C-alpha cells in the first residue's frame, strides 16, 4: 500500500486531476488548516497560545519556471514580516526554489530567504526530498551554513548515508531536523524495515546528543513517534540535558494531543503548518505514512 501511494504521488495524471475532486479537497483539510496563508497564521497563533511554536511551509516542489521560485521567495519574505511576533520558522524544498532548473539560482534564492529569516529573527529550514537530491541538498546546506548561522537541514534516518552526513556536518555546528524519511527508496541505499529505520533514528540521536548538550548542534526530532522521543529523552537526561533543549516537531493535524502534552511537559515543540494549493504529492506522502488514513479519505465520499 505504501509503495502504491508513493507511486500515485509521482503520477502526473493523478496530480492534475485529484485536486479537482471535491471529496479529496475535503479529506486534505485534515492536514491543512486551509489553502491560504491566513488560515496557517491563525493556526500558528492558536498554537502559540498553547506553548507550541510554528514552522510554515508553502506546498510545492519540482517547479519548472524560475519565476515561480521568485514568487515563492517573495511570498516567504511577506510571511516572515507578517509573523514576526510569533517566532515562527520556515521550511522550504530546494526544488521549489529551482534546483531542477538552475542550482546557482536555487542557492541565490536560499540566500535571499536566509537573509530575510535573519532579519525577522526567524530560522530557515531546508527540507530533504527524494534521494536524487540528497547529495546536492547536503552540499547546498554546507555552503549556506558557512555564511548563514540560522539555517538548518532535514536529514532522513532511513538512508544509510545519513550517519556519514551527520559526522561530516558536525564541524559546522549545524542545525539538523531528523526525520525518518517520506519517499520510496531502494534497499541498496535505505533501510527497508521500520524496525531498522527506528533503530537508526535512535542511534543518530545518541550520536548527536552530546553536541546538543554542549550547544554545538541544534537537533529537532521531527517525528510523531512519541515512544522514540521518550527513548531519546532518556539518553538526554543521562547527559544532563534540560527539557527545553529537546526540540520536537510534528505535522499539523497529526497527534495534536501529544504536541500539547510535550509542550506542557517543558519540551520545545513546533507544529509544521503546510498550506497552499500544491498539496497533491505532499498529501499522498502523508497517506503513505499511515495507510489507515486512506479509510478517512474514503469516508469523505459520503459526507
Ligand atoms: C516536522 C516534520 C518535518 C518533516 N520533514 C521531512 C522532510 O524534509 N523530508 C522527508 O523525507 N520527510 C519529512 N517528514 C516526514 C517524515 O519523514 C515521516 O515520513 C513522517 O514523519 C512519519 O514518520 P514518523 O516519524 O512520524 O514515524 P512513524 O513510525 O511513521 O509514526 C509514528 C506514529 O505517528 C502517527 N503518524 C505518523 N504519520 C502519520 C500520518 N501521516 N497520519 C496519521 N498518523 C501518523 C501514527 O500514530 C504512528 O503510529 C517530516 C515530518 C515532520 C513531522
mmCIF file with all atom_site columns, C-alpha atoms in Angstrom, residues 8-176:
data_model
loop_
_atom_site.group_PDB
_atom_site.id
_atom_site.type_symbol
_atom_site.label_atom_id
_atom_site.label_alt_id
_atom_site.label_comp_id
_atom_site.label_asym_id
_atom_site.label_entity_id
_atom_site.label_seq_id
_atom_site.pdbx_PDB_ins_code
_atom_site.Cartn_x
_atom_site.Cartn_y
_atom_site.Cartn_z
_atom_site.occupancy
_atom_site.B_iso_or_equiv
_atom_site.pdbx_formal_charge
_atom_site.auth_seq_id
_atom_site.auth_comp_id
_atom_site.auth_asym_id
_atom_site.auth_atom_id
_atom_site.pdbx_PDB_model_num
ATOM 1   C CA . UNK A 1 8   ? 0.447   7.760  -7.077  1.00 0.00 ? 8   UNK A CA 1
ATOM 2   C CA . UNK A 1 9   ? 2.312   10.739 -5.554  1.00 0.00 ? 9   UNK A CA 1
ATOM 3   C CA . UNK A 1 10  ? 4.555   10.831 -8.645  1.00 0.00 ? 10  UNK A CA 1
ATOM 4   C CA . UNK A 1 11  ? 1.835   10.179 -11.248 1.00 0.00 ? 11  UNK A CA 1
ATOM 5   C CA . UNK A 1 12  ? 1.264   13.311 -13.398 1.00 0.00 ? 12  UNK A CA 1
ATOM 6   C CA . UNK A 1 13  ? -2.301  12.390 -14.481 1.00 0.00 ? 13  UNK A CA 1
ATOM 7   C CA . UNK A 1 14  ? -3.445  11.898 -10.893 1.00 0.00 ? 14  UNK A CA 1
ATOM 8   C CA . UNK A 1 15  ? -1.576  15.053 -9.826  1.00 0.00 ? 15  UNK A CA 1
ATOM 9   C CA . UNK A 1 16  ? -3.538  17.128 -12.322 1.00 0.00 ? 16  UNK A CA 1
ATOM 10  C CA . UNK A 1 17  ? -6.954  15.521 -11.671 1.00 0.00 ? 17  UNK A CA 1
ATOM 11  C CA . UNK A 1 18  ? -7.249  14.551 -7.984  1.00 0.00 ? 18  UNK A CA 1
ATOM 12  C CA . UNK A 1 19  ? -7.011  18.128 -6.614  1.00 0.00 ? 19  UNK A CA 1
ATOM 13  C CA . UNK A 1 20  ? -10.232 18.934 -8.522  1.00 0.00 ? 20  UNK A CA 1
ATOM 14  C CA . UNK A 1 21  ? -12.227 16.186 -6.810  1.00 0.00 ? 21  UNK A CA 1
ATOM 15  C CA . UNK A 1 22  ? -14.351 17.599 -4.055  1.00 0.00 ? 22  UNK A CA 1
ATOM 16  C CA . UNK A 1 23  ? -14.041 14.611 -1.696  1.00 0.00 ? 23  UNK A CA 1
ATOM 17  C CA . UNK A 1 24  ? -10.208 14.808 -1.964  1.00 0.00 ? 24  UNK A CA 1
ATOM 18  C CA . UNK A 1 25  ? -10.266 18.518 -1.088  1.00 0.00 ? 25  UNK A CA 1
ATOM 19  C CA . UNK A 1 26  ? -12.462 17.673 1.906   1.00 0.00 ? 26  UNK A CA 1
ATOM 20  C CA . UNK A 1 27  ? -10.046 14.926 3.013   1.00 0.00 ? 27  UNK A CA 1
ATOM 21  C CA . UNK A 1 28  ? -6.919  17.064 2.751   1.00 0.00 ? 28  UNK A CA 1
ATOM 22  C CA . UNK A 1 29  ? -8.359  19.558 5.248   1.00 0.00 ? 29  UNK A CA 1
ATOM 23  C CA . UNK A 1 30  ? -7.366  17.114 7.961   1.00 0.00 ? 30  UNK A CA 1
ATOM 24  C CA . UNK A 1 31  ? -3.698  18.031 7.404   1.00 0.00 ? 31  UNK A CA 1
ATOM 25  C CA . UNK A 1 32  ? -4.072  21.658 6.267   1.00 0.00 ? 32  UNK A CA 1
ATOM 26  C CA . UNK A 1 33  ? -5.806  24.440 8.202   1.00 0.00 ? 33  UNK A CA 1
ATOM 27  C CA . UNK A 1 34  ? -6.667  25.903 4.766   1.00 0.00 ? 34  UNK A CA 1
ATOM 28  C CA . UNK A 1 35  ? -5.040  26.633 1.419   1.00 0.00 ? 35  UNK A CA 1
ATOM 29  C CA . UNK A 1 36  ? -4.319  30.310 2.185   1.00 0.00 ? 36  UNK A CA 1
ATOM 30  C CA . UNK A 1 37  ? -1.614  31.701 4.468   1.00 0.00 ? 37  UNK A CA 1
ATOM 31  C CA . UNK A 1 38  ? -4.296  33.429 6.601   1.00 0.00 ? 38  UNK A CA 1
ATOM 32  C CA . UNK A 1 39  ? -5.500  30.053 7.847   1.00 0.00 ? 39  UNK A CA 1
ATOM 33  C CA . UNK A 1 40  ? -1.912  28.978 8.606   1.00 0.00 ? 40  UNK A CA 1
ATOM 34  C CA . UNK A 1 41  ? -1.279  32.211 10.515  1.00 0.00 ? 41  UNK A CA 1
ATOM 35  C CA . UNK A 1 42  ? -4.429  31.724 12.574  1.00 0.00 ? 42  UNK A CA 1
ATOM 36  C CA . UNK A 1 43  ? -3.448  28.128 13.376  1.00 0.00 ? 43  UNK A CA 1
ATOM 37  C CA . UNK A 1 44  ? 0.032   29.309 14.423  1.00 0.00 ? 44  UNK A CA 1
ATOM 38  C CA . UNK A 1 45  ? -1.473  32.000 16.668  1.00 0.00 ? 45  UNK A CA 1
ATOM 39  C CA . UNK A 1 46  ? -3.715  29.404 18.345  1.00 0.00 ? 46  UNK A CA 1
ATOM 40  C CA . UNK A 1 47  ? -0.757  27.042 18.844  1.00 0.00 ? 47  UNK A CA 1
ATOM 41  C CA . UNK A 1 48  ? 1.377   29.818 20.310  1.00 0.00 ? 48  UNK A CA 1
ATOM 42  C CA . UNK A 1 49  ? -1.266  30.449 22.980  1.00 0.00 ? 49  UNK A CA 1
ATOM 43  C CA . UNK A 1 50  ? -0.780  26.793 23.981  1.00 0.00 ? 50  UNK A CA 1
ATOM 44  C CA . UNK A 1 51  ? 3.002   26.929 24.080  1.00 0.00 ? 51  UNK A CA 1
ATOM 45  C CA . UNK A 1 52  ? 3.625   25.331 20.665  1.00 0.00 ? 52  UNK A CA 1
ATOM 46  C CA . UNK A 1 53  ? 5.693   27.139 18.016  1.00 0.00 ? 53  UNK A CA 1
ATOM 47  C CA . UNK A 1 54  ? 5.097   27.082 14.270  1.00 0.00 ? 54  UNK A CA 1
ATOM 48  C CA . UNK A 1 55  ? 7.021   26.093 11.203  1.00 0.00 ? 55  UNK A CA 1
ATOM 49  C CA . UNK A 1 56  ? 5.403   27.359 7.981   1.00 0.00 ? 56  UNK A CA 1
ATOM 50  C CA . UNK A 1 57  ? 5.739   25.604 4.663   1.00 0.00 ? 57  UNK A CA 1
ATOM 51  C CA . UNK A 1 58  ? 4.191   26.696 1.379   1.00 0.00 ? 58  UNK A CA 1
ATOM 52  C CA . UNK A 1 59  ? 3.470   23.494 -0.521  1.00 0.00 ? 59  UNK A CA 1
ATOM 53  C CA . UNK A 1 60  ? 5.106   22.991 -3.900  1.00 0.00 ? 60  UNK A CA 1
ATOM 54  C CA . UNK A 1 61  ? 8.030   21.102 -5.426  1.00 0.00 ? 61  UNK A CA 1
ATOM 55  C CA . UNK A 1 62  ? 9.839   20.488 -8.722  1.00 0.00 ? 62  UNK A CA 1
ATOM 56  C CA . UNK A 1 63  ? 8.931   23.854 -10.211 1.00 0.00 ? 63  UNK A CA 1
ATOM 57  C CA . UNK A 1 64  ? 9.758   24.232 -13.901 1.00 0.00 ? 64  UNK A CA 1
ATOM 58  C CA . UNK A 1 65  ? 9.917   28.030 -14.193 1.00 0.00 ? 65  UNK A CA 1
ATOM 59  C CA . UNK A 1 66  ? 12.321  30.189 -12.180 1.00 0.00 ? 66  UNK A CA 1
ATOM 60  C CA . UNK A 1 67  ? 9.666   32.913 -11.990 1.00 0.00 ? 67  UNK A CA 1
ATOM 61  C CA . UNK A 1 68  ? 7.707   30.554 -9.709  1.00 0.00 ? 68  UNK A CA 1
ATOM 62  C CA . UNK A 1 69  ? 10.752  30.283 -7.447  1.00 0.00 ? 69  UNK A CA 1
ATOM 63  C CA . UNK A 1 70  ? 10.917  34.083 -7.300  1.00 0.00 ? 70  UNK A CA 1
ATOM 64  C CA . UNK A 1 71  ? 7.289   34.181 -6.257  1.00 0.00 ? 71  UNK A CA 1
ATOM 65  C CA . UNK A 1 72  ? 7.975   31.603 -3.520  1.00 0.00 ? 72  UNK A CA 1
ATOM 66  C CA . UNK A 1 73  ? 10.832  33.702 -2.115  1.00 0.00 ? 73  UNK A CA 1
ATOM 67  C CA . UNK A 1 74  ? 8.746   36.899 -2.249  1.00 0.00 ? 74  UNK A CA 1
ATOM 68  C CA . UNK A 1 75  ? 5.902   35.070 -0.512  1.00 0.00 ? 75  UNK A CA 1
ATOM 69  C CA . UNK A 1 76  ? 8.161   33.899 2.340   1.00 0.00 ? 76  UNK A CA 1
ATOM 70  C CA . UNK A 1 77  ? 9.535   37.414 2.729   1.00 0.00 ? 77  UNK A CA 1
ATOM 71  C CA . UNK A 1 78  ? 5.948   38.550 3.350   1.00 0.00 ? 78  UNK A CA 1
ATOM 72  C CA . UNK A 1 79  ? 5.302   35.603 5.674   1.00 0.00 ? 79  UNK A CA 1
ATOM 73  C CA . UNK A 1 80  ? 8.354   36.446 7.774   1.00 0.00 ? 80  UNK A CA 1
ATOM 74  C CA . UNK A 1 81  ? 7.254   40.065 8.050   1.00 0.00 ? 81  UNK A CA 1
ATOM 75  C CA . UNK A 1 82  ? 3.645   39.116 8.895   1.00 0.00 ? 82  UNK A CA 1
ATOM 76  C CA . UNK A 1 83  ? 4.533   36.566 11.570  1.00 0.00 ? 83  UNK A CA 1
ATOM 77  C CA . UNK A 1 84  ? 7.324   38.395 13.396  1.00 0.00 ? 84  UNK A CA 1
ATOM 78  C CA . UNK A 1 85  ? 5.567   38.268 16.810  1.00 0.00 ? 85  UNK A CA 1
ATOM 79  C CA . UNK A 1 86  ? 5.107   34.510 16.553  1.00 0.00 ? 86  UNK A CA 1
ATOM 80  C CA . UNK A 1 87  ? 8.772   33.407 16.402  1.00 0.00 ? 87  UNK A CA 1
ATOM 81  C CA . UNK A 1 88  ? 7.696   31.117 13.594  1.00 0.00 ? 88  UNK A CA 1
ATOM 82  C CA . UNK A 1 89  ? 10.246  29.427 11.333  1.00 0.00 ? 89  UNK A CA 1
ATOM 83  C CA . UNK A 1 90  ? 10.016  28.497 7.653   1.00 0.00 ? 90  UNK A CA 1
ATOM 84  C CA . UNK A 1 91  ? 10.805  25.320 5.756   1.00 0.00 ? 91  UNK A CA 1
ATOM 85  C CA . UNK A 1 92  ? 11.383  25.063 2.030   1.00 0.00 ? 92  UNK A CA 1
ATOM 86  C CA . UNK A 1 93  ? 12.147  22.435 -0.600  1.00 0.00 ? 93  UNK A CA 1
ATOM 87  C CA . UNK A 1 94  ? 15.211  23.063 -2.824  1.00 0.00 ? 94  UNK A CA 1
ATOM 88  C CA . UNK A 1 95  ? 13.246  22.008 -5.945  1.00 0.00 ? 95  UNK A CA 1
ATOM 89  C CA . UNK A 1 96  ? 10.666  24.666 -5.091  1.00 0.00 ? 96  UNK A CA 1
ATOM 90  C CA . UNK A 1 97  ? 13.492  27.198 -5.397  1.00 0.00 ? 97  UNK A CA 1
ATOM 91  C CA . UNK A 1 98  ? 14.679  25.958 -8.778  1.00 0.00 ? 98  UNK A CA 1
ATOM 92  C CA . UNK A 1 99  ? 17.197  23.182 -8.016  1.00 0.00 ? 99  UNK A CA 1
ATOM 93  C CA . UNK A 1 100 ? 15.995  21.141 -11.044 1.00 0.00 ? 100 UNK A CA 1
ATOM 94  C CA . UNK A 1 101 ? 16.496  24.088 -13.408 1.00 0.00 ? 101 UNK A CA 1
ATOM 95  C CA . UNK A 1 102 ? 19.486  26.075 -12.163 1.00 0.00 ? 102 UNK A CA 1
ATOM 96  C CA . UNK A 1 103 ? 21.385  25.139 -8.975  1.00 0.00 ? 103 UNK A CA 1
ATOM 97  C CA . UNK A 1 104 ? 23.033  28.579 -8.813  1.00 0.00 ? 104 UNK A CA 1
ATOM 98  C CA . UNK A 1 105 ? 19.608  30.241 -8.848  1.00 0.00 ? 105 UNK A CA 1
ATOM 99  C CA . UNK A 1 106 ? 18.377  27.846 -6.145  1.00 0.00 ? 106 UNK A CA 1
ATOM 100 C CA . UNK A 1 107 ? 21.362  28.789 -3.979  1.00 0.00 ? 107 UNK A CA 1
ATOM 101 C CA . UNK A 1 108 ? 20.760  32.516 -4.558  1.00 0.00 ? 108 UNK A CA 1
ATOM 102 C CA . UNK A 1 109 ? 17.099  32.023 -3.590  1.00 0.00 ? 109 UNK A CA 1
ATOM 103 C CA . UNK A 1 110 ? 18.125  30.198 -0.417  1.00 0.00 ? 110 UNK A CA 1
ATOM 104 C CA . UNK A 1 111 ? 20.457  33.073 0.435   1.00 0.00 ? 111 UNK A CA 1
ATOM 105 C CA . UNK A 1 112 ? 17.650  35.599 -0.048  1.00 0.00 ? 112 UNK A CA 1
ATOM 106 C CA . UNK A 1 113 ? 15.470  33.546 2.293   1.00 0.00 ? 113 UNK A CA 1
ATOM 107 C CA . UNK A 1 114 ? 18.259  33.189 4.871   1.00 0.00 ? 114 UNK A CA 1
ATOM 108 C CA . UNK A 1 115 ? 18.768  36.958 4.895   1.00 0.00 ? 115 UNK A CA 1
ATOM 109 C CA . UNK A 1 116 ? 15.013  37.562 5.285   1.00 0.00 ? 116 UNK A CA 1
ATOM 110 C CA . UNK A 1 117 ? 14.827  34.960 8.080   1.00 0.00 ? 117 UNK A CA 1
ATOM 111 C CA . UNK A 1 118 ? 17.773  36.525 9.918   1.00 0.00 ? 118 UNK A CA 1
ATOM 112 C CA . UNK A 1 119 ? 16.210  39.989 9.622   1.00 0.00 ? 119 UNK A CA 1
ATOM 113 C CA . UNK A 1 120 ? 12.978  38.650 11.136  1.00 0.00 ? 120 UNK A CA 1
ATOM 114 C CA . UNK A 1 121 ? 14.927  36.738 13.843  1.00 0.00 ? 121 UNK A CA 1
ATOM 115 C CA . UNK A 1 122 ? 13.470  33.554 12.395  1.00 0.00 ? 122 UNK A CA 1
ATOM 116 C CA . UNK A 1 123 ? 15.105  30.405 11.057  1.00 0.00 ? 123 UNK A CA 1
ATOM 117 C CA . UNK A 1 124 ? 15.252  28.779 7.620   1.00 0.00 ? 124 UNK A CA 1
ATOM 118 C CA . UNK A 1 125 ? 14.968  25.005 7.270   1.00 0.00 ? 125 UNK A CA 1
ATOM 119 C CA . UNK A 1 126 ? 15.884  23.153 4.086   1.00 0.00 ? 126 UNK A CA 1
ATOM 120 C CA . UNK A 1 127 ? 13.613  20.141 3.537   1.00 0.00 ? 127 UNK A CA 1
ATOM 121 C CA . UNK A 1 128 ? 15.097  16.896 2.279   1.00 0.00 ? 128 UNK A CA 1
ATOM 122 C CA . UNK A 1 129 ? 13.464  15.428 -0.831  1.00 0.00 ? 129 UNK A CA 1
ATOM 123 C CA . UNK A 1 130 ? 13.994  12.097 -2.637  1.00 0.00 ? 130 UNK A CA 1
ATOM 124 C CA . UNK A 1 131 ? 17.478  10.555 -2.888  1.00 0.00 ? 131 UNK A CA 1
ATOM 125 C CA . UNK A 1 132 ? 18.134  12.083 -6.338  1.00 0.00 ? 132 UNK A CA 1
ATOM 126 C CA . UNK A 1 133 ? 18.580  15.362 -4.424  1.00 0.00 ? 133 UNK A CA 1
ATOM 127 C CA . UNK A 1 134 ? 20.349  14.270 -1.227  1.00 0.00 ? 134 UNK A CA 1
ATOM 128 C CA . UNK A 1 135 ? 23.929  14.978 -2.280  1.00 0.00 ? 135 UNK A CA 1
ATOM 129 C CA . UNK A 1 136 ? 23.051  18.341 -3.857  1.00 0.00 ? 136 UNK A CA 1
ATOM 130 C CA . UNK A 1 137 ? 20.941  19.367 -0.856  1.00 0.00 ? 137 UNK A CA 1
ATOM 131 C CA . UNK A 1 138 ? 23.685  18.497 1.652   1.00 0.00 ? 138 UNK A CA 1
ATOM 132 C CA . UNK A 1 139 ? 26.165  20.477 -0.471  1.00 0.00 ? 139 UNK A CA 1
ATOM 133 C CA . UNK A 1 140 ? 23.772  23.435 -0.661  1.00 0.00 ? 140 UNK A CA 1
ATOM 134 C CA . UNK A 1 141 ? 23.465  23.314 3.111   1.00 0.00 ? 141 UNK A CA 1
ATOM 135 C CA . UNK A 1 142 ? 27.217  23.135 3.651   1.00 0.00 ? 142 UNK A CA 1
ATOM 136 C CA . UNK A 1 143 ? 27.676  26.278 1.520   1.00 0.00 ? 143 UNK A CA 1
ATOM 137 C CA . UNK A 1 144 ? 24.743  28.046 3.170   1.00 0.00 ? 144 UNK A CA 1
ATOM 138 C CA . UNK A 1 145 ? 25.851  27.223 6.708   1.00 0.00 ? 145 UNK A CA 1
ATOM 139 C CA . UNK A 1 146 ? 29.302  28.738 6.274   1.00 0.00 ? 146 UNK A CA 1
ATOM 140 C CA . UNK A 1 147 ? 27.699  32.160 5.625   1.00 0.00 ? 147 UNK A CA 1
ATOM 141 C CA . UNK A 1 148 ? 24.363  31.958 7.493   1.00 0.00 ? 148 UNK A CA 1
ATOM 142 C CA . UNK A 1 149 ? 24.081  30.743 11.091  1.00 0.00 ? 149 UNK A CA 1
ATOM 143 C CA . UNK A 1 150 ? 20.276  30.440 11.174  1.00 0.00 ? 150 UNK A CA 1
ATOM 144 C CA . UNK A 1 151 ? 19.810  27.723 8.589   1.00 0.00 ? 151 UNK A CA 1
ATOM 145 C CA . UNK A 1 152 ? 19.120  24.037 9.173   1.00 0.00 ? 152 UNK A CA 1
ATOM 146 C CA . UNK A 1 153 ? 18.699  20.888 7.088   1.00 0.00 ? 153 UNK A CA 1
ATOM 147 C CA . UNK A 1 154 ? 16.398  17.882 7.303   1.00 0.00 ? 154 UNK A CA 1
ATOM 148 C CA . UNK A 1 155 ? 18.207  14.520 7.239   1.00 0.00 ? 155 UNK A CA 1
ATOM 149 C CA . UNK A 1 156 ? 16.481  11.154 6.789   1.00 0.00 ? 156 UNK A CA 1
ATOM 150 C CA . UNK A 1 157 ? 17.134  8.262  9.166   1.00 0.00 ? 157 UNK A CA 1
ATOM 151 C CA . UNK A 1 158 ? 16.124  5.676  6.540   1.00 0.00 ? 158 UNK A CA 1
ATOM 152 C CA . UNK A 1 159 ? 19.182  6.467  4.380   1.00 0.00 ? 159 UNK A CA 1
ATOM 153 C CA . UNK A 1 160 ? 22.385  4.503  5.009   1.00 0.00 ? 160 UNK A CA 1
ATOM 154 C CA . UNK A 1 161 ? 24.442  7.604  4.185   1.00 0.00 ? 161 UNK A CA 1
ATOM 155 C CA . UNK A 1 162 ? 22.928  9.813  6.906   1.00 0.00 ? 162 UNK A CA 1
ATOM 156 C CA . UNK A 1 163 ? 25.392  8.778  9.599   1.00 0.00 ? 163 UNK A CA 1
ATOM 157 C CA . UNK A 1 164 ? 28.302  9.992  7.486   1.00 0.00 ? 164 UNK A CA 1
ATOM 158 C CA . UNK A 1 165 ? 26.419  13.185 6.591   1.00 0.00 ? 165 UNK A CA 1
ATOM 159 C CA . UNK A 1 166 ? 25.991  13.868 10.317  1.00 0.00 ? 166 UNK A CA 1
ATOM 160 C CA . UNK A 1 167 ? 29.668  13.190 11.016  1.00 0.00 ? 167 UNK A CA 1
ATOM 161 C CA . UNK A 1 168 ? 30.711  15.483 8.125   1.00 0.00 ? 168 UNK A CA 1
ATOM 162 C CA . UNK A 1 169 ? 28.375  18.309 9.138   1.00 0.00 ? 169 UNK A CA 1
ATOM 163 C CA . UNK A 1 170 ? 29.147  18.345 12.877  1.00 0.00 ? 170 UNK A CA 1
ATOM 164 C CA . UNK A 1 171 ? 32.171  20.622 12.445  1.00 0.00 ? 171 UNK A CA 1
ATOM 165 C CA . UNK A 1 172 ? 29.849  23.320 11.030  1.00 0.00 ? 172 UNK A CA 1
ATOM 166 C CA . UNK A 1 173 ? 27.778  23.474 14.262  1.00 0.00 ? 173 UNK A CA 1
ATOM 167 C CA . UNK A 1 174 ? 24.739  22.551 12.181  1.00 0.00 ? 174 UNK A CA 1
ATOM 168 C CA . UNK A 1 175 ? 21.005  22.544 12.794  1.00 0.00 ? 175 UNK A CA 1
ATOM 169 C CA . UNK A 1 176 ? 19.582  19.145 11.905  1.00 0.00 ? 176 UNK A CA 1
#
